Coordinates of C-alpha atoms in Angstrom, one line a residue:
Chain L
M1125 CA -0.7 0.1 -0.2
D1126 CA 1.4 3.6 -0.6
Q1127 CA 2.2 5.5 1.8
T1128 CA 2.3 9.5 2.1
L1129 CA 3.5 11.3 -0.9
P1130 CA 6.6 10.5 -1.0
W1131 CA 9.3 13.6 -0.6
A1132 CA 10.2 15.7 -3.5
E1133 CA 7.6 14.9 -5.2
S1134 CA 5.7 18.3 -3.9
P1135 CA 7.1 21.9 -4.8
I1136 CA 7.3 23.3 -1.2
D1137 CA 9.3 20.4 -0.2
L1138 CA 12.9 22.5 1.0
P1139 CA 16.0 19.2 -0.2
D1140 CA 17.2 20.2 3.5
E1141 CA 14.0 19.1 5.5
A1142 CA 14.2 16.1 4.0
P1143 CA 13.5 12.6 5.7
A1144 CA 17.3 12.1 5.6
A1145 CA 18.4 15.3 6.0
T1146 CA 16.9 14.9 9.4
G1147 CA 17.7 11.5 10.4
A1148 CA 13.9 10.7 11.0
L1149 CA 12.7 7.9 9.4
E1150 CA 8.7 8.9 8.3
T1151 CA 8.2 10.2 5.3
T1152 CA 7.4 14.7 6.8
A1153 CA 10.6 15.3 8.2
P1154 CA 10.1 16.6 12.0
M1155 CA 10.7 19.8 12.7
Q1156 CA 12.8 21.1 15.5
R1157 CA 12.4 23.8 18.2
G1158 CA 12.2 27.3 17.0
T1159 CA 12.3 26.6 12.8
S1160 CA 8.3 25.7 13.1
G1161 CA 6.4 28.2 10.1
V1162 CA 3.4 29.3 11.6
G1163 CA 4.3 32.1 13.8
W1164 CA 5.9 33.6 10.8
A1165 CA 3.8 33.0 8.3
C1166 CA 1.0 34.6 10.3
G1167 CA 2.8 37.2 10.9
A1168 CA 3.6 37.6 7.0
I1169 CA 0.6 37.4 5.8
F1170 CA -1.0 40.3 8.5
T1171 CA 2.2 42.4 7.5
S1172 CA 1.1 41.6 4.1
S1173 CA -2.7 42.1 4.6
L1174 CA -2.1 45.8 6.2
A1175 CA 0.0 46.9 3.9
L1176 CA -2.2 46.7 1.1
L1177 CA -5.5 48.4 2.8
T1178 CA -2.8 51.0 3.0
F1179 CA -1.2 51.2 -0.8
N1180 CA -3.4 49.0 -2.2
S1181 CA -7.7 51.3 -1.6
H1182 CA -8.3 50.1 -6.0
A1183 CA -8.8 47.0 -4.6
L1184 CA -11.5 46.9 -1.5
A1185 CA -13.7 50.4 -4.1
N1186 CA -13.2 48.7 -7.1
W1187 CA -15.1 45.4 -5.2
A1188 CA -16.9 47.5 -2.8
D1189 CA -18.0 49.2 -6.0
Q1190 CA -19.3 45.6 -7.7
L1191 CA -21.8 45.7 -4.2
P1192 CA -24.9 45.6 -4.5
V1193 CA -26.6 48.8 -3.4
V1194 CA -28.6 47.9 -0.3
P1195 CA -28.9 49.5 2.9
I1196 CA -26.8 47.1 4.4
T1197 CA -23.8 48.0 1.4
I1198 CA -23.9 51.4 1.6
P1199 CA -22.0 52.3 5.0
L1200 CA -19.4 49.6 3.7
I1201 CA -19.3 51.6 -0.1
E1202 CA -18.6 54.9 0.8
M1203 CA -16.2 54.5 3.6
A1204 CA -13.9 52.0 0.8
D1205 CA -14.4 54.6 -1.8
G1206 CA -13.8 57.6 1.2
W1207 CA -10.8 55.8 2.2
H1208 CA -9.5 55.2 -1.7
A1209 CA -10.3 59.1 -1.9
R1210 CA -8.3 59.8 1.0
A1211 CA -5.4 57.6 0.0
D1212 CA -5.2 59.4 -3.1
G1213 CA -4.7 62.1 -1.6
L1214 CA -1.6 60.7 0.7
G1215 CA -0.4 60.0 -2.2
L1216 CA -0.6 56.0 -0.9
N1217 CA -1.8 54.9 -4.0
D1218 CA 0.9 56.5 -6.0
G1219 CA 2.4 52.9 -6.8
V1220 CA 0.2 51.0 -8.0
N1221 CA -0.7 54.4 -10.0
L1222 CA 3.0 53.7 -11.0
A1223 CA 3.1 51.0 -12.6
S1224 CA -0.4 51.4 -14.6
Q1225 CA 1.2 54.2 -16.4
A1226 CA 3.8 52.2 -16.8
A1227 CA 2.5 49.0 -18.2
A1228 CA -0.3 51.4 -20.6
T1229 CA 2.6 53.1 -21.9
M1230 CA 4.2 49.5 -22.4
R1231 CA 1.0 48.3 -24.3
R1232 CA 0.5 51.0 -26.0
A1233 CA 3.8 50.8 -27.7
Q1234 CA 4.7 50.0 -31.9
W1235 CA 7.3 48.6 -34.0
R1236 CA 9.5 51.0 -35.8
G1237 CA 8.8 49.6 -39.6
P1238 CA 6.0 48.1 -40.6
P1239 CA 6.9 44.3 -40.5
D1240 CA 7.7 43.0 -43.5
D1241 CA 5.2 40.2 -44.4
G1242 CA 2.9 42.5 -46.1
S1243 CA 0.5 42.5 -43.9
V1244 CA -1.5 45.8 -44.0
T1245 CA -3.2 48.0 -41.3
H1246 CA -1.6 48.1 -38.0
S1247 CA -4.8 47.3 -35.6
R1248 CA -4.4 47.8 -31.5
Q1249 CA -6.9 46.3 -28.6
S1250 CA -8.1 49.7 -26.3
G1251 CA -5.7 49.8 -23.7
T1252 CA -6.9 48.6 -20.3
G1253 CA -7.8 44.8 -20.3
A1254 CA -11.0 44.2 -20.8
Q1255 CA -13.1 41.7 -18.9
R1256 CA -12.7 38.3 -21.4
Chain V
M1113 CA -15.1 33.1 -6.2
L1114 CA -11.2 33.2 -7.8
F1115 CA -8.0 32.9 -6.1
P1116 CA -6.7 37.0 -7.7
T1117 CA -9.7 39.2 -6.2
L1118 CA -9.6 40.6 -2.9
I1119 CA -12.8 38.2 -1.9
F1120 CA -10.4 35.0 -1.3
H1121 CA -7.4 36.7 -0.3
V1122 CA -10.5 37.6 3.1
F1123 CA -11.6 34.2 2.5
F1124 CA -8.0 32.9 2.9
V1125 CA -6.4 34.7 5.9
I1126 CA -9.9 33.3 7.9
V1127 CA -9.4 30.1 7.4
F1128 CA -5.1 29.9 7.8
F1129 CA -5.7 31.0 11.3
A1130 CA -8.7 29.2 11.8
N1131 CA -7.2 25.8 10.7
W1132 CA -4.2 26.6 12.7
L1133 CA -6.3 27.4 16.2
L1134 CA -7.8 24.2 15.2
R1135 CA -4.1 22.5 14.1
R1136 CA -4.9 20.3 17.3
A1137 CA -8.7 19.6 17.0
G1138 CA -8.2 16.3 15.3
D1139 CA -11.2 16.2 13.3
W1140 CA -13.4 19.8 13.8
R1141 CA -10.1 21.2 12.1
L1142 CA -11.3 19.0 9.0
I1143 CA -15.0 19.9 9.3
M1144 CA -13.7 23.4 9.7
L1145 CA -12.0 23.4 6.2
L1146 CA -14.5 21.0 4.7
V1147 CA -17.6 23.8 5.5
G1148 CA -15.0 26.7 3.9
S1149 CA -14.0 24.1 0.5
W1150 CA -18.1 24.1 0.4
I1151 CA -18.7 28.1 0.8
F1152 CA -15.7 28.6 -1.7
Y1153 CA -17.5 26.7 -4.6
G1154 CA -21.2 27.7 -3.7
W1155 CA -19.8 30.2 -4.5
F1156 CA -20.0 30.1 -7.9
D1157 CA -23.6 28.6 -7.4
A1158 CA -25.0 26.8 -4.0
R1159 CA -26.3 24.7 -6.4
F1160 CA -23.0 22.4 -7.0
V1161 CA -22.3 21.7 -3.7
V1162 CA -24.8 19.4 -3.7
L1163 CA -23.6 17.5 -6.2
L1164 CA -20.3 16.8 -5.0
Q1165 CA -21.3 16.0 -1.5
C1166 CA -23.4 13.7 -3.0
S1167 CA -20.8 12.4 -5.7
A1168 CA -18.7 12.4 -2.3
L1169 CA -20.9 9.1 -0.8
L1170 CA -21.7 7.9 -3.6
N1171 CA -17.9 6.5 -3.9
W1172 CA -17.4 6.6 -0.2
A1173 CA -20.6 3.5 -0.6
A1174 CA -19.3 1.7 -3.4
G1175 CA -15.9 2.4 -1.2
R1176 CA -17.0 0.8 1.6
L1177 CA -19.7 -2.4 -0.4
I1178 CA -16.3 -3.1 -2.0
L1179 CA -14.8 -3.8 1.5
T1180 CA -17.4 -5.0 3.2
Q1181 CA -18.3 -7.4 -0.2
P1182 CA -14.9 -8.2 -1.3
S1183 CA -16.9 -10.8 -3.6
R1184 CA -19.0 -8.7 -6.0
A1185 CA -15.8 -6.1 -5.0
R1186 CA -16.0 -6.4 -9.4
L1187 CA -19.0 -5.2 -9.4
W1188 CA -19.1 -2.5 -7.9
L1189 CA -16.4 -1.3 -8.6
I1190 CA -16.9 -1.0 -12.3
L1191 CA -21.1 0.5 -11.0
G1192 CA -18.7 2.8 -8.8
V1193 CA -17.3 3.1 -11.8
A1194 CA -19.5 3.7 -13.9
S1195 CA -22.1 6.1 -11.8
N1196 CA -18.8 8.5 -11.7
L1197 CA -18.4 8.2 -15.4
L1198 CA -22.8 9.3 -15.5
I1199 CA -22.3 12.4 -14.0
L1200 CA -19.8 13.0 -15.2
G1201 CA -21.5 12.5 -19.2
F1202 CA -24.4 14.3 -18.2
F1203 CA -23.0 17.5 -17.0
K1204 CA -20.9 18.0 -20.5
Y1205 CA -21.6 15.4 -22.8
Y1206 CA -25.3 15.2 -22.9
G1207 CA -25.9 18.1 -25.9
F1208 CA -23.1 16.8 -27.7
F1209 CA -24.6 13.8 -27.7
I1210 CA -28.0 14.4 -28.4
G1211 CA -27.2 16.4 -31.2
G1212 CA -25.5 13.6 -33.2
V1213 CA -28.5 11.3 -32.6
N1214 CA -31.0 14.1 -33.1
A1215 CA -28.6 15.0 -36.7
L1216 CA -28.4 10.6 -36.9
L1217 CA -31.9 10.5 -37.1
T1218 CA -32.6 13.3 -39.0
A1219 CA -30.4 11.8 -42.1
A1220 CA -32.3 8.2 -41.3
G1221 CA -35.3 9.7 -42.6
W1222 CA -37.0 11.2 -38.6
S1223 CA -37.4 13.7 -37.5
G1224 CA -34.5 14.3 -35.1
D1225 CA -36.1 16.3 -32.3
L1226 CA -34.8 14.8 -28.8
K1227 CA -35.1 17.2 -26.5
L1228 CA -31.6 19.4 -26.0
L1229 CA -31.5 20.1 -21.9
D1230 CA -30.4 23.9 -21.0
I1231 CA -27.3 22.3 -18.4
I1232 CA -24.9 23.9 -16.9
L1233 CA -21.2 22.4 -15.8
P1234 CA -20.7 22.6 -12.9
V1235 CA -17.1 24.2 -11.9
G1236 CA -14.1 21.3 -11.3
V1237 CA -16.9 18.5 -12.2
S1238 CA -14.5 16.8 -14.8
F1239 CA -11.6 16.7 -11.3
F1240 CA -14.1 16.1 -8.8
T1241 CA -14.7 12.8 -11.1
F1242 CA -11.4 12.0 -11.9
Q1243 CA -10.3 12.1 -7.9
G1244 CA -13.2 9.8 -6.6
I1245 CA -12.9 7.0 -9.3
S1246 CA -9.0 7.8 -8.0
Y1247 CA -10.6 6.5 -5.0
I1248 CA -12.8 3.5 -5.2
V1249 CA -10.0 1.7 -8.2
D1250 CA -6.9 2.7 -5.6
V1251 CA -9.2 0.7 -2.0
R1252 CA -10.3 -1.8 -4.5
N1253 CA -6.3 -2.5 -5.8
G1254 CA -5.1 -1.5 -2.2
R1255 CA -3.1 1.6 -3.3
S1256 CA -5.2 3.3 -0.4
E1257 CA -6.4 2.4 2.7
P1258 CA -10.5 2.7 3.1
A1259 CA -11.4 6.4 3.4
R1260 CA -14.3 7.4 6.2
L1261 CA -16.8 9.7 4.4
L1262 CA -15.7 13.1 6.5
E1263 CA -12.4 12.6 4.6
L1264 CA -12.9 11.4 1.2
T1265 CA -15.6 14.3 1.3
F1266 CA -12.6 16.5 1.8
L1267 CA -10.1 15.0 -0.7
M1268 CA -13.1 15.9 -3.0
S1269 CA -13.9 19.7 -2.0
F1270 CA -10.6 21.5 -0.5
F1271 CA -11.1 24.0 -2.5
P1272 CA -6.9 24.6 -3.4
H1273 CA -7.1 22.2 -5.6
L1274 CA -11.3 21.2 -6.8
I1275 CA -11.5 23.8 -9.1
A1276 CA -8.7 22.8 -11.6
G1277 CA -6.6 20.2 -10.3
P1278 CA -4.3 18.7 -9.1
I1279 CA -5.5 16.2 -8.8
V1280 CA -4.3 14.5 -5.9
R1281 CA -4.1 10.8 -4.9
P1282 CA -6.3 9.0 -2.0
A1283 CA -2.4 7.5 -1.0
H1284 CA -0.5 10.8 -0.9
L1285 CA -3.4 12.7 1.2
L1286 CA -5.6 10.7 3.2
P1287 CA -2.2 9.7 5.3
Q1288 CA -1.7 14.1 5.6
L1289 CA -4.9 14.1 6.8
R1290 CA -4.5 11.6 9.9
E1291 CA -1.5 13.8 11.4
P1292 CA -1.4 16.8 13.6
P1293 CA -0.3 19.9 10.5
R1294 CA 3.0 20.7 9.9
L1295 CA 4.5 23.9 9.0
S1296 CA 7.9 24.8 9.1
R1297 CA 9.7 28.5 7.4
G1298 CA 10.6 27.1 5.1
M1299 CA 7.1 25.4 3.6
A1300 CA 5.5 28.2 4.6
A1301 CA 8.0 30.6 2.6
T1302 CA 8.8 28.7 -0.7
S1303 CA 4.3 28.6 -0.1
V1304 CA 4.2 32.4 -0.3
L1305 CA 7.0 32.8 -3.0
L1306 CA 4.3 29.9 -5.2
I1307 CA 1.4 31.4 -4.5
L1308 CA 2.8 35.2 -5.6
W1309 CA 4.5 33.6 -9.2
G1310 CA 1.6 32.2 -9.5
L1311 CA -0.6 36.2 -9.6
V1312 CA 2.1 37.2 -11.8
K1313 CA 1.9 34.6 -14.3
K1314 CA -1.9 34.8 -14.7
A1315 CA -2.4 38.3 -13.5
V1316 CA 0.4 39.5 -15.6
I1317 CA 0.9 37.0 -18.7
A1318 CA -1.7 35.3 -19.5
N1319 CA -4.1 38.2 -18.7
E1320 CA -2.3 40.2 -21.1
L1321 CA -1.2 37.8 -24.1
A1322 CA -5.3 36.8 -23.9
V1323 CA -6.7 40.4 -24.3
H1324 CA -4.0 42.2 -26.4
L1325 CA -2.9 39.9 -28.7
V1326 CA -4.8 35.9 -28.8
D1327 CA -8.4 36.7 -28.2
P1328 CA -8.3 39.4 -30.9
V1329 CA -6.8 36.5 -33.6
F1330 CA -8.4 34.2 -32.4
N1331 CA -11.5 35.5 -32.3
D1332 CA -11.3 37.2 -36.2
P1333 CA -8.6 35.4 -37.9
Q1334 CA -9.2 35.9 -41.2
T1335 CA -8.8 39.3 -41.1
H1336 CA -5.0 39.0 -39.5
S1337 CA -1.7 38.5 -41.2
G1338 CA 0.3 34.8 -41.1
A1339 CA 3.0 36.6 -39.0
D1340 CA 0.6 37.7 -36.3
L1341 CA -1.2 33.9 -36.6
M1342 CA 2.2 32.6 -36.0
I1343 CA 2.8 35.0 -33.5
A1344 CA -0.7 34.4 -32.1
A1345 CA 0.1 30.4 -31.5
Y1346 CA 3.4 31.2 -29.9
G1347 CA 1.7 33.5 -26.8
Y1348 CA -1.9 30.5 -26.9
A1349 CA 1.3 28.5 -25.5
I1350 CA 2.7 31.0 -23.2
E1351 CA -0.8 31.8 -21.9
I1352 CA -2.6 28.9 -21.6
Y1353 CA 1.2 27.5 -19.4
C1354 CA 1.2 30.3 -17.6
D1355 CA -3.0 31.0 -16.4
F1356 CA -3.2 26.7 -15.6
S1357 CA 0.6 26.0 -13.9
A1358 CA 0.0 29.6 -12.4
Y1359 CA -3.6 27.8 -11.0
S1360 CA -1.2 24.7 -9.7
D1361 CA 1.4 27.1 -7.8
M1362 CA -1.6 28.7 -5.8
A1363 CA -3.4 25.8 -4.8
I1364 CA -0.5 23.9 -3.6
G1365 CA 1.4 27.1 -2.4
L1366 CA -2.5 27.5 -0.4
A1367 CA -2.8 23.9 0.4
G1368 CA 0.9 24.3 1.6
L1369 CA 0.1 27.3 3.7
L1370 CA -2.5 24.6 5.7
G1371 CA 0.3 22.0 6.0
F1372 CA -1.2 20.0 3.1
R1373 CA 1.3 18.5 0.5
F1374 CA 0.1 18.4 -3.5
P1375 CA 2.7 16.9 -5.4
R1376 CA 4.3 19.3 -8.9
N1377 CA 1.7 19.6 -11.7
F1378 CA 4.2 21.1 -14.1
S1379 CA 8.3 21.1 -14.2
Q1380 CA 9.3 23.3 -17.5
P1381 CA 6.6 22.2 -20.5
Y1382 CA 8.3 23.7 -23.0
R1383 CA 11.9 22.0 -22.3
A1384 CA 10.8 18.4 -23.5
A1385 CA 12.4 17.2 -25.7
S1386 CA 9.7 14.4 -27.3
L1387 CA 6.0 14.7 -26.1
Q1388 CA 6.5 12.0 -23.8
D1389 CA 9.1 14.2 -22.2
F1390 CA 6.5 16.9 -22.4
W1391 CA 4.1 14.7 -20.5
R1392 CA 5.5 14.3 -17.9
R1393 CA 6.3 17.2 -17.7
W1394 CA 2.3 19.0 -18.6
H1395 CA -0.8 18.3 -15.8
I1396 CA 1.6 15.7 -14.8
S1397 CA -1.6 14.3 -12.5
L1398 CA -3.8 13.6 -15.0
S1399 CA -1.6 12.7 -17.6
S1400 CA -0.9 10.1 -14.7
W1401 CA -4.0 9.2 -13.9
L1402 CA -4.3 8.7 -17.2
R1403 CA -2.1 6.6 -17.3
D1404 CA -2.4 4.2 -14.6
Y1405 CA -6.3 4.5 -14.9
L1406 CA -6.5 4.8 -18.4
Y1407 CA -3.7 2.8 -20.6
I1408 CA -2.5 0.4 -17.7
A1409 CA -5.8 -0.4 -16.0
V1410 CA -7.8 -0.2 -19.2
F1411 CA -5.8 -0.7 -22.4
G1412 CA -3.9 -2.4 -21.2
G1413 CA -0.8 -0.2 -21.4
S1414 CA 2.6 -1.7 -22.6
H1415 CA 1.9 -5.7 -21.8
H1416 CA 0.1 -5.5 -26.2
R1417 CA 3.0 -6.3 -28.5
L1418 CA 3.9 -2.6 -30.2
F1419 CA 0.0 -2.7 -32.2
G1420 CA -1.5 -3.0 -29.3
T1421 CA 0.5 -0.7 -26.7
C1422 CA 0.2 2.2 -30.0
L1423 CA -3.6 1.8 -30.2
A1424 CA -3.8 2.3 -26.2
L1425 CA -2.5 4.8 -26.6
F1426 CA -3.6 6.2 -29.1
A1427 CA -7.2 5.2 -27.7
T1428 CA -6.0 7.0 -23.7
M1429 CA -4.6 10.7 -26.3
V1430 CA -7.8 11.1 -28.2
L1431 CA -10.2 10.4 -24.6
G1432 CA -7.8 12.8 -23.1
G1433 CA -8.6 15.3 -25.5
L1434 CA -12.6 14.3 -25.4
W1435 CA -11.9 14.8 -21.8
H1436 CA -11.7 18.5 -21.8
G1437 CA -15.3 18.5 -23.8
A1438 CA -17.0 17.7 -25.9
R1439 CA -16.1 19.3 -29.1
L1440 CA -13.6 17.9 -32.8
N1441 CA -11.4 20.2 -31.6
F1442 CA -10.6 18.8 -28.4
V1443 CA -10.5 15.1 -30.2
I1444 CA -8.3 16.4 -33.4
W1445 CA -6.0 17.5 -31.0
G1446 CA -5.5 14.7 -28.6
A1447 CA -5.5 13.0 -31.9
L1448 CA -2.2 15.0 -33.9
H1449 CA -0.9 14.2 -29.5
G1450 CA -2.2 10.4 -30.3
G1451 CA -0.3 10.0 -33.1
I1452 CA 3.5 12.1 -32.8
L1453 CA 3.3 9.4 -29.8
V1454 CA 3.4 6.7 -31.9
A1455 CA 6.0 7.4 -34.5
E1456 CA 7.5 9.0 -31.6
R1457 CA 7.3 5.2 -29.9
L1458 CA 8.1 3.4 -33.7
S1459 CA 10.9 5.4 -34.0
R1460 CA 12.1 4.6 -30.5
Q1461 CA 12.0 0.5 -31.9
A1462 CA 13.7 1.9 -35.2
R1463 CA 16.6 3.6 -33.3
A1464 CA 17.4 0.2 -31.4
V1465 CA 18.5 -1.0 -35.1
G1466 CA 20.4 1.8 -35.3
V1467 CA 19.1 4.8 -36.4
P1468 CA 20.4 7.9 -35.4
G1469 CA 18.4 10.1 -33.3
L1470 CA 17.7 14.1 -33.2
P1471 CA 20.4 16.0 -30.4
R1472 CA 18.4 17.4 -27.5
W1473 CA 17.5 20.9 -28.6
A1474 CA 16.8 19.8 -31.9
G1475 CA 13.5 17.0 -30.1
T1476 CA 13.2 20.3 -27.9
I1477 CA 12.7 23.3 -31.0
I1478 CA 10.5 20.5 -32.4
T1479 CA 8.5 19.2 -29.5
F1480 CA 7.6 22.9 -28.8
H1481 CA 6.1 23.3 -32.2
I1482 CA 4.4 19.9 -32.4
V1483 CA 2.9 21.2 -28.7
T1484 CA 2.3 24.8 -30.8
L1485 CA 1.1 23.7 -33.5
A1486 CA -2.1 21.2 -31.5
W1487 CA -2.9 24.2 -29.7
I1488 CA -4.0 26.3 -32.5
F1489 CA -6.5 22.7 -32.4
F1490 CA -7.2 22.7 -29.0
R1491 CA -8.1 27.3 -28.7
S1492 CA -10.0 27.3 -31.2
T1493 CA -14.1 26.9 -31.5
Q1494 CA -14.9 24.9 -34.9
F1495 CA -13.0 22.9 -36.4
V1496 CA -12.5 25.7 -40.0
D1497 CA -10.8 28.7 -38.0
A1498 CA -8.2 26.8 -37.1
M1499 CA -7.8 25.6 -40.7
I1500 CA -7.9 28.9 -41.4
I1501 CA -5.2 30.0 -39.4
V1502 CA -3.3 27.1 -40.6
H1503 CA -4.1 28.0 -44.0
R1504 CA -2.6 31.8 -43.5
I1505 CA 0.8 30.8 -41.2
V1506 CA 1.6 28.2 -43.8
S1507 CA 0.8 30.6 -46.5
M1508 CA 2.3 33.1 -45.2
Q1509 CA -0.9 35.6 -45.9
P1510 CA -0.9 39.4 -44.8
G1511 CA -3.4 41.2 -43.0
S1512 CA -4.0 42.3 -40.3
F1513 CA -1.2 42.5 -37.1
I1514 CA -2.0 43.2 -33.5
A1515 CA 1.1 42.2 -32.2
S1516 CA 3.7 44.9 -30.0
P1517 CA 6.9 45.0 -28.7
W1518 CA 4.9 44.4 -25.5
T1519 CA 2.8 40.7 -25.4
V1520 CA 6.2 39.6 -27.9
G1521 CA 8.0 40.7 -24.9
L1522 CA 6.0 38.0 -23.0
I1523 CA 5.5 35.4 -24.8
V1524 CA 9.6 35.8 -24.8
L1525 CA 9.4 35.9 -20.4
G1526 CA 6.8 33.6 -20.3
L1527 CA 9.8 30.9 -22.8
L1528 CA 12.5 33.0 -20.8
C1529 CA 10.4 30.4 -17.7
Q1530 CA 11.9 27.2 -18.7
L1531 CA 15.2 28.1 -19.6
G1532 CA 16.3 29.0 -15.5
P1533 CA 16.8 26.4 -13.0
S1534 CA 14.2 24.1 -12.5
D1535 CA 14.9 24.3 -8.7
A1536 CA 14.7 28.7 -8.3
I1537 CA 11.5 28.5 -6.1
Q1538 CA 12.7 26.0 -3.6
R1539 CA 16.5 28.1 -3.4
L1540 CA 15.1 31.2 -3.1
G1541 CA 12.6 28.9 0.1
Q1542 CA 15.1 28.4 1.8
A1543 CA 16.6 32.5 1.7
L1544 CA 14.1 33.9 2.5
R1545 CA 13.1 31.6 6.0
R1546 CA 15.6 33.4 6.9
A1547 CA 14.5 36.5 7.1
P1548 CA 12.0 37.6 10.0
F1549 CA 8.4 38.1 9.1
W1550 CA 7.4 42.3 7.8
V1551 CA 10.4 41.1 5.3
M1552 CA 8.2 38.8 3.7
G1553 CA 5.3 40.4 4.2
L1554 CA 6.6 44.2 2.4
M1555 CA 8.4 42.0 -0.2
G1556 CA 5.1 40.7 -1.6
T1557 CA 3.3 43.1 -0.9
S1558 CA 5.4 45.1 -2.9
L1559 CA 5.2 42.1 -5.9
L1560 CA 1.2 42.8 -5.5
L1561 CA 0.5 45.6 -5.6
I1562 CA 2.9 46.3 -8.8
V1563 CA 1.7 43.1 -10.4
E1564 CA -2.0 45.1 -9.4
G1565 CA -1.0 48.1 -11.3
L1566 CA -0.1 45.5 -14.3
R1567 CA -2.4 43.8 -15.1
G1568 CA -5.4 44.9 -16.7
A1569 CA -8.7 45.8 -15.6
G1570 CA -11.0 43.2 -14.2
V1571 CA -9.6 39.2 -13.5
A1572 CA -10.4 36.8 -16.1
P1573 CA -11.5 33.0 -15.6
F1574 CA -9.0 30.5 -15.7
I1575 CA -9.0 28.8 -18.7
Y1576 CA -9.1 25.1 -17.4
F1577 CA -12.5 26.8 -15.4
Q1578 CA -14.1 25.0 -18.7
F1579 CA -13.3 21.6 -17.7

């Protein structure tokens, strides 16, 4: 009967955490004291969520704009839009705006000369990606 | 609920904290994850949750009957597999089948008016049905321990792989459910990196290629030049890789953060030097599923003589194509792969008698182009569109040209991903596990902000959601 997934078959298996490297007999390596990633991952996720709330109010505003407008959601939508406007005013959205402008410039870039295959038309799709 | 959205971010953060708070709570942790998975699945359509639950119950009952009635095990196995195929067939192939019957009846002079139902395809039905089949086959063959109803329902419903795989074998996941979860810093760092890299591939490379090149060209191939069509074909090869491997990477990373190890599903497939090699690197969980449960178990694999083996190989690939959906183009895609795999097998036989083989680099280039040619049929809505594209590329027809430096750059970037070290994520994970948590958090945020800026408006569903 097969045992659990053999070591190194998963992309999250690191070579120096292999059972052989740690001297364990089981297929999953035991953890040494102080190497647990739970607290570390909790901290990383918490930091990241807080930073995203601060610097990516676009996502919050976009989400709020898609909510149905009913009495329960109205305060949420107002709060999200208000935070987005304030973050914009404080310049917190500059990073995303900069990346967005860079992407728009890269999308607009065209070849210098006409392609040499005899093509006749250079057409462009509209700048920002619409839903497929 | 799509992975790269705010709502999923909130959902996952809640599930993540609940999972580790309940780490010593045994079944309660599984129950929490199961309810979370049903909420995730119900977000698409709440009715599908009932189907998922019924499917799990059916497979659990089949497994029980196989074990408790050994004399009738074969009968229960056949009935169990047939029930799964019936579910899959009804939702996926009913329209195709009835359309075909109607056409036959009309051709025979009868009135072909069998009723076509308006059936919605449940998201991920192909994946969880295959999970169910592998459970009852593995229980019958002694390759997996029997699962409790809770465990099997969890195996089939767990949200990271529910919609588009990877198809996780019962023997690989069930033992993990019976141990307390563990998460080392290295596992956590590598999981986060897989999620971030998946987001870049999906939200930037795949989405941008789809919106600015592939979709406009494939939707109107008649007006585009041969050069544009050729670049769009390369573009689709990169798009589907970045889209599908992104989903797998994110699924593996999300499961990893919850303490589960999922198998690798992609391994730089366009580096393959033969089609056989390609199928060891592309959608590994499906290709190994097809190999074990169809090619070997049903068709007998390579136990036949050469002709029988080639026939088994070809039939497996045609059915693999049909698994993607009831469309002629998927059958042609499967047949192309099957035909080339047969040719490769025959050429290996020829090499055994002294005919020299190709150098590896030539094999890689040829394989990539064969795969790209087959993708044209896979992507085109109709057979005639695919033929138009192939004809216009071969004859280098003039027409409009929308491939830009941006889209070509993304194609090159996608190809470069195939050439880098295959363990790059693990190496980076090893380096980052020594960093304080806030460094990882801020690094991830910076990357997410760049992705947010680079991607266009909206998130297109993953391509494999339709299968």
